């Protein structure tokens, strides 16, 4: 649908109409794109836009008149508004449920459907007003540009979280050439293939395994590893598609993933995973809280706060909080002593250590029900289950090729080939470019075939 | 990609490739006429959804349009085969809910998780209650239960290695134990003895006429009838281009074709008058269905709530048989039809008859419950045996 109707239409209008109309076309199509799945919630997004636009102007106005307090008040109102919307739609029922289960009360839930992408765009709009307040960017005078920024469809539903300052200039003036278009198209196809071919395929393995009545230890690990790959290729696939589409329309979005599974510590992992989220939290929460400048105790507290919030951001459920806190604790331990110890052990152990905790982390992430999570973790540690069964052998053997491909695709091949002069020369040669074009065509065709022929196409971020 | 793409021309070619792909497929799908029915997948394809404010607000229109585009895409079948080719190249053997096994055999993928044991227990007790009711007027030895195993059990050597499958032996044993007071016809061993023959279709989940004939031998033994001999039948292959339901799940272009056989007694062949849901059929077979995709419908033309077969060339057996059945019976009934004055086939999925009253109404002398084990374990209509009393 998106590929065959929406994209052609937006491309035609975007390039046929004069440059002045660019943002308008993007805005209208973004609204249409969002309204496609969320016809009613589009209003929230429009409100958000008007709200942040006005507040941005007010903040700048007061700052120019040296009324810093007033500017601060507006900022606080703005943040309260944004967080209020996010909190209301995302966390009300979660809060009620938690109160119910703790106090035994019986408050009825509101059953609000979560507007898709709300966690992404509220974080984006906050980056705008905060940066206006900090004087990093001037307030945007045109409401059209603000609306275009908020609703921009390439990254609307699954990120990355594009900070306003990174696209402020491009919102007003950008140039698309055939070159950047081609680069964007290539990147988009790579992302599409990651999502449709790799993530969905390995995801169906995880779905099968987590639905098994009898789990062996080996199957439990296979399932957890399957999910580990699914979430990476799914999420980074979406980011690639967003970055590619951004390029097609003349925007440069920052990278969101940098081969996270090659990391050798949890600290490194979080520098490589969902970069736009961790940098948002660093910039707008961790550093304002004092970061590492106020002594070790305060720093550890800050880490905990940030990771509690990071967990909560991923979904209104306690397992996400647990997952965030789990990483908070791991990062504190690494900060306190583990990183120094890790430096002394061979690389392969560091890598194994990191992946072990990442896989356990995704297991926590994947099960919103604590009872199920408990059973699954028990199975992973061999408690009360058989070691290997024929079900495992079947799913391992029929997914082995896919798993190997996933491992290969998780590697940072560009750094690897630096050690081999000849390979590197070839990699940047014209022959390699020809191969790239062929790869692009083949990947597009296969992804398309899967889109048509496979009914399994999950959307993982409906909780975000 | 970064430095990866060096030459400007590469990027330009990429732009063109992308635009051609997107616009090409899009234009192709719009220009080609819509198809109503997919024979390959044996289902109706989506049509343009109705446009209304309500449908837009609850996103029904949007989802419907999405389905429509997916179904009416140009070269749809080719895209799907490409997907299957790719999956197989990656070593996958379970595709679309079916296993792709050896020698071109496909199997239903039914695992432990697909079986609701509670439902199975309930279904067993419905049959027990029904047989108990029947035994007021019919001798218990004339109350029969025949459970057909799925091909995965009988042809297990053709399954992909280690492929998970539900433990049907266990379930069949459970049913068998519950039917101790009646006649349970266990066809597993005889089918296994013939598992080198074509007793199941390669591309369809049903058993073939050959398979049903093996079971018929077992049936005759249980009824004290002489063992049927293959020489007494004229066996005719009516088609050799059948691709069944399992093919529709996998959609592999290089799939095998199955043939369908028809058995007819050479001596004193029955003359059958067949009425399905009040409408007269041409006979036991519907030759018209051989021109369609699902050629298994050759047997009776499909499933009906009630099929009444009257043997107009009767041996005057004085016996009337009631069969409670699923589609596996359709290949089996042509064999036993010779042995009764009337055969009444009831498919509970489509029937609303009160089956307790039915016994007296039609002077039933024998009852046979014939199901495939996975159908029997998952069918939610067996409760209808309770009748309305």
XYZ file of N, CA and C in Angstrom, chain A residues 1 3-5 7-8 11-12 35-37 39-40 178-179 181-183 185-189 197 201 204 208 211-214 248 390-391 393-395 398-399 401-402 405 414 424 427-430 433 436-437 440-441 444-446 448-455, chain B residues 1-19 21-23 25-26 29 56-59 61-63 65-66 69-70 73-74 76 78-80 82-83 86-87 89-94 99 109 111-115 160-164:
384
model
N 0.847 -1.198 0.000
C 0.000 0.000 0.000
C 0.880 1.243 0.000
N 4.054 1.413 -0.467
C 5.007 1.433 -1.565
C 4.357 1.767 -2.894
N 3.137 1.291 -3.093
C 2.563 1.335 -4.437
C 1.639 2.497 -4.684
N 1.093 3.086 -3.633
C 0.169 4.189 -3.858
C 0.701 5.464 -3.217
N 3.690 6.263 -1.783
C 5.006 6.763 -2.172
C 5.022 7.355 -3.588
N 4.462 6.648 -4.582
C 4.425 7.249 -5.910
C 3.707 8.595 -5.916
N 5.818 11.270 -4.263
C 6.988 11.592 -5.096
C 6.601 12.487 -6.254
N 5.502 12.145 -6.919
C 5.071 12.939 -8.072
C 4.815 14.375 -7.656
N -3.241 9.556 9.426
C -4.689 9.385 9.524
C -5.108 8.031 8.969
N -4.270 7.477 8.121
C -4.569 6.175 7.520
C -4.816 5.118 8.591
N -3.962 5.115 9.596
C -4.137 4.134 10.651
C -4.831 4.718 11.882
N -7.209 7.639 12.300
C -7.971 8.776 11.757
C -8.321 9.823 12.807
N -8.505 9.408 14.061
C -8.966 10.363 15.069
C -7.792 11.044 15.757
N 19.730 13.954 -7.886
C 19.581 12.557 -8.277
C 20.473 11.682 -7.410
N 21.626 12.249 -7.012
C 22.573 11.465 -6.217
C 22.008 11.110 -4.856
N 19.014 11.217 -3.992
C 17.830 10.401 -4.199
C 18.225 8.929 -4.326
N 19.235 8.681 -5.140
C 19.689 7.305 -5.334
C 20.204 6.694 -4.049
N 20.995 7.482 -3.318
C 21.502 6.996 -2.040
C 20.359 6.653 -1.099
N 17.265 5.916 -1.916
C 16.513 4.761 -2.398
C 17.221 3.468 -2.015
N 18.542 3.483 -2.170
C 19.334 2.303 -1.823
C 19.173 1.985 -0.336
N 19.296 3.024 0.457
C 19.190 2.843 1.899
C 17.794 2.341 2.282
N 16.796 2.879 1.609
C 15.423 2.464 1.894
C 15.235 0.978 1.598
N 15.767 0.544 0.453
C 15.605 -0.858 0.079
C 16.336 -1.764 1.069
N 12.548 -9.234 5.073
C 13.136 -10.555 4.845
C 13.721 -11.108 6.138
N 11.145 -12.968 9.187
C 11.406 -14.402 9.127
C 11.830 -14.952 10.475
N 9.078 -14.900 13.128
C 8.080 -15.961 13.157
C 8.632 -17.167 13.916
N 6.764 -18.767 17.165
C 6.507 -20.199 17.290
C 7.055 -20.720 18.612
N 5.360 -19.784 21.756
C 4.047 -20.395 21.890
C 4.087 -21.886 22.182
N 5.286 -22.441 22.293
C 5.388 -23.877 22.533
C 4.904 -24.235 23.938
N 4.275 -25.386 24.050
C 3.825 -25.809 25.373
C 4.975 -26.412 26.167
N 5.830 -27.130 25.475
C 6.987 -27.711 26.154
C 8.250 -27.105 25.566
N 15.637 10.964 0.309
C 14.852 11.149 -0.913
C 14.170 12.516 -0.905
N 13.632 -32.652 19.966
C 13.646 -32.705 18.498
C 13.049 -31.435 17.905
N 12.143 -30.790 18.660
C 11.591 -29.519 18.179
C 12.720 -28.514 17.949
N 15.854 -29.231 17.362
C 16.668 -29.652 16.216
C 15.990 -29.248 14.911
N 14.657 -29.394 14.879
C 13.947 -29.020 13.656
C 14.099 -27.531 13.373
N 13.808 -26.712 14.381
C 13.829 -25.267 14.127
C 15.245 -24.746 13.930
N 16.191 -25.815 10.262
C 15.500 -25.107 9.178
C 15.745 -23.605 9.220
N 16.369 -23.106 10.282
C 16.651 -21.671 10.328
C 18.144 -21.368 10.344
N 20.508 -21.382 8.050
C 21.007 -20.463 7.023
C 20.638 -19.035 7.388
N 19.385 -18.867 7.794
C 18.923 -17.530 8.171
C 19.753 -16.980 9.330
N 23.073 -15.832 8.122
C 22.936 -14.556 7.423
C 22.781 -13.419 8.435
N 32.533 -2.858 7.305
C 33.411 -1.787 6.819
C 34.697 -1.701 7.643
N 39.257 -4.174 0.501
C 38.796 -2.810 0.685
C 38.802 -2.050 -0.638
N 35.898 -3.115 -2.500
C 34.657 -2.653 -1.890
C 34.265 -1.270 -2.399
N 35.296 -0.446 -2.675
C 34.997 0.899 -3.143
C 35.187 1.041 -4.648
N 35.196 -0.090 -5.343
C 35.420 -0.024 -6.791
C 34.093 0.060 -7.532
N 34.220 0.266 -8.844
C 33.003 0.370 -9.652
C 32.316 -0.973 -9.768
N 30.027 -1.449 -7.125
C 28.801 -0.669 -7.315
C 27.796 -1.389 -8.189
N 26.192 -3.753 -6.113
C 25.220 -3.082 -5.240
C 23.888 -2.873 -5.947
N 23.963 -2.466 -7.193
C 22.712 -2.232 -7.931
C 21.945 -3.536 -8.077
N 20.419 -4.452 -4.846
C 19.257 -3.619 -4.577
C 18.019 -4.159 -5.291
N 18.188 -4.528 -6.552
C 17.044 -5.043 -7.313
C 16.557 -6.349 -6.707
N 14.870 -5.822 -3.324
C 13.554 -5.207 -3.487
C 12.539 -6.251 -3.925
N 12.935 -7.056 -4.905
C 12.006 -8.069 -5.428
C 11.630 -9.067 -4.335
N 12.627 -9.533 -3.591
C 12.322 -10.541 -2.566
C 11.478 -9.931 -1.446
N 9.447 -7.537 -1.693
C 8.112 -7.355 -2.229
C 7.359 -8.675 -2.241
N 8.068 -9.737 -2.634
C 7.442 -11.060 -2.660
C 6.948 -11.438 -1.271
N 7.739 -11.117 -0.263
C 7.322 -11.436 1.104
C 6.144 -10.580 1.539
N 6.155 -9.319 1.119
C 5.035 -8.445 1.468
C 3.739 -8.986 0.905
N 3.826 -9.543 -0.309
C 2.623 -10.060 -0.959
C 2.242 -11.417 -0.383
N 3.243 -12.266 -0.215
C 2.942 -13.666 0.046
C 2.903 -14.070 1.494
N 3.401 -13.233 2.382
C 3.480 -13.660 3.758
C 2.511 -12.841 4.590
N 1.712 -13.530 5.380
C 0.749 -12.786 6.173
C 1.380 -12.310 7.487
N 25.721 3.515 4.122
C 26.374 3.356 2.818
C 27.595 4.272 2.751
N 27.391 5.526 3.081
C 28.503 6.468 3.172
C 29.380 6.463 1.955
N 30.630 6.096 2.146
C 31.583 6.117 1.042
C 31.329 4.989 0.057
N 30.456 4.091 0.446
C 30.250 2.888 -0.354
C 29.964 3.167 -1.816
N 29.055 4.066 -2.049
C 28.698 4.307 -3.445
C 29.552 5.451 -3.961
N 30.422 5.122 -4.889
C 31.400 6.119 -5.318
C 30.891 6.992 -6.429
N 30.499 6.301 -7.466
C 30.332 7.008 -8.724
C 28.937 7.591 -8.802
N 28.873 8.775 -9.318
C 27.581 9.439 -9.436
C 26.604 8.596 -10.229
N 27.145 7.971 -11.259
C 26.251 7.237 -12.151
C 25.549 6.102 -11.403
N 26.270 5.513 -10.450
C 25.653 4.441 -9.653
C 24.401 4.943 -8.972
N 24.550 6.099 -8.331
C 23.418 6.649 -7.587
C 22.269 6.964 -8.528
N 22.614 7.429 -9.692
C 21.542 7.742 -10.650
C 20.818 6.484 -11.071
N 21.620 5.444 -11.352
C 20.977 4.181 -11.748
C 20.064 3.704 -10.623
N 20.547 3.870 -9.397
C 19.726 3.443 -8.259
C 18.408 4.204 -8.203
N 18.472 5.510 -8.439
C 17.229 6.286 -8.456
C 16.273 5.724 -9.492
N 16.815 5.482 -10.671
C 15.966 5.043 -11.771
C 15.371 3.669 -11.456
N 16.214 2.781 -10.952
C 15.744 1.437 -10.610
C 14.580 1.527 -9.628
N 14.773 2.350 -8.617
C 13.761 2.468 -7.573
C 12.452 3.017 -8.144
N 12.583 4.086 -8.921
C 11.381 4.702 -9.487
C 10.662 3.730 -10.424
N 10.742 0.487 -10.355
C 10.123 -0.601 -9.594
C 8.809 -0.139 -8.986
N 8.855 0.983 -8.288
C 7.673 1.446 -7.572
C 6.552 1.831 -8.539
N 6.906 2.644 -9.519
C 5.869 3.087 -10.446
C 5.407 1.970 -11.367
N 5.256 -1.397 -10.825
C 4.329 -2.338 -10.191
C 2.989 -1.653 -9.928
N 3.099 -0.411 -9.506
C 1.893 0.341 -9.191
C 0.999 0.477 -10.419
N -0.529 -2.866 -11.617
C -1.651 -3.365 -10.812
C -2.924 -2.589 -11.098
N -14.060 4.925 7.444
C -12.770 5.615 7.486
C -12.349 5.812 8.938
N -13.287 6.239 9.779
C -12.935 6.523 11.175
C -12.511 5.269 11.927
N -13.138 4.131 11.637
C -12.678 2.929 12.344
C -11.633 2.156 11.539
N -11.099 2.827 10.533
C -9.973 2.300 9.738
C -10.338 1.039 8.941
N -12.015 0.944 6.113
C -11.777 1.233 4.705
C -10.298 1.099 4.379
N -9.467 1.667 5.244
C -8.031 1.630 5.010
C -7.505 0.197 4.965
N -7.914 -0.600 5.954
C -7.444 -1.985 5.991
C -7.966 -2.771 4.804
N -8.732 -1.601 1.866
C -8.031 -1.187 0.656
C -6.663 -1.866 0.595
N -6.054 -1.988 1.755
C -4.760 -2.637 1.845
C -4.860 -4.097 1.370
N -5.428 -4.203 -2.422
C -4.220 -3.986 -3.217
C -3.333 -5.221 -3.211
N -3.241 -5.844 -2.037
C -2.397 -7.021 -1.893
C -2.913 -8.150 -2.783
N -2.677 -7.350 -6.846
C -1.378 -6.945 -7.350
C -1.031 -7.670 -8.644
N -0.325 -6.985 -9.535
C 0.008 -7.674 -10.770
C 1.076 -8.739 -10.514
N 0.689 -11.482 -8.997
C 0.571 -11.920 -7.612
C 1.114 -13.335 -7.393
N 3.155 -15.023 -9.135
C 4.598 -15.093 -9.356
C 5.358 -14.562 -8.142
N 4.842 -13.495 -7.550
C 5.499 -12.958 -6.350
C 5.491 -14.005 -5.241
N 4.344 -14.668 -5.109
C 4.239 -15.650 -4.029
C 5.184 -16.827 -4.276
N 7.943 -16.683 -5.827
C 9.297 -16.190 -5.563
C 9.594 -16.270 -4.063
N 8.605 -15.904 -3.266
C 8.765 -15.986 -1.813
C 9.068 -17.428 -1.382
N 12.516 -18.610 -2.330
C 13.521 -18.039 -1.444
C 13.527 -18.750 -0.089
N 12.334 -18.984 0.457
C 12.265 -19.648 1.761
C 12.872 -21.048 1.702
N 15.135 -22.067 -0.415
C 16.578 -21.949 -0.590
C 17.262 -21.713 0.759
N 16.536 -21.077 1.677
C 17.091 -20.837 3.003
C 16.949 -22.062 3.897
N 16.389 -23.126 3.375
C 16.312 -24.354 4.158
C 15.041 -24.504 4.959
N 14.090 -23.630 4.727
C 12.839 -23.735 5.476
C 11.981 -24.858 4.907
N 11.381 -25.672 5.776
C 10.497 -26.722 5.285
C 9.070 -26.564 5.798
N 8.836 -25.581 6.673
C 7.440 -25.318 7.028
C 7.040 -23.960 6.479
N 4.151 -28.576 5.939
C 5.529 -29.047 5.808
C 5.758 -29.504 4.386
N 0.852 -28.985 8.957
C 1.637 -28.772 10.169
C 0.677 -28.617 11.340
N 0.626 -29.147 15.354
C 1.480 -29.451 16.494
C 0.627 -29.554 17.749
N 1.290 -29.939 18.805
C 0.621 -30.086 20.100
C -0.217 -28.849 20.425
N 0.332 -27.680 20.063
C -0.321 -26.435 20.425
C -1.648 -26.240 19.692
N -1.827 -26.960 18.573
C -3.058 -26.797 17.804
C -4.205 -27.630 18.361
N -3.884 -28.562 19.247
C -4.915 -29.468 19.759
C -5.380 -28.991 21.129
N 9.834 -33.855 6.929
C 11.162 -33.298 7.172
C 11.673 -33.824 8.512
N 12.975 -33.957 8.625
C 13.536 -34.515 9.853
C 13.175 -33.678 11.083
N 12.834 -34.345 12.146
C 12.502 -33.735 13.439
C 11.271 -32.842 13.417
N 10.539 -32.832 12.315
C 9.410 -31.907 12.236
C 8.421 -32.174 13.383
N 8.116 -31.138 14.161
C 7.196 -31.333 15.278
C 5.782 -31.632 14.773
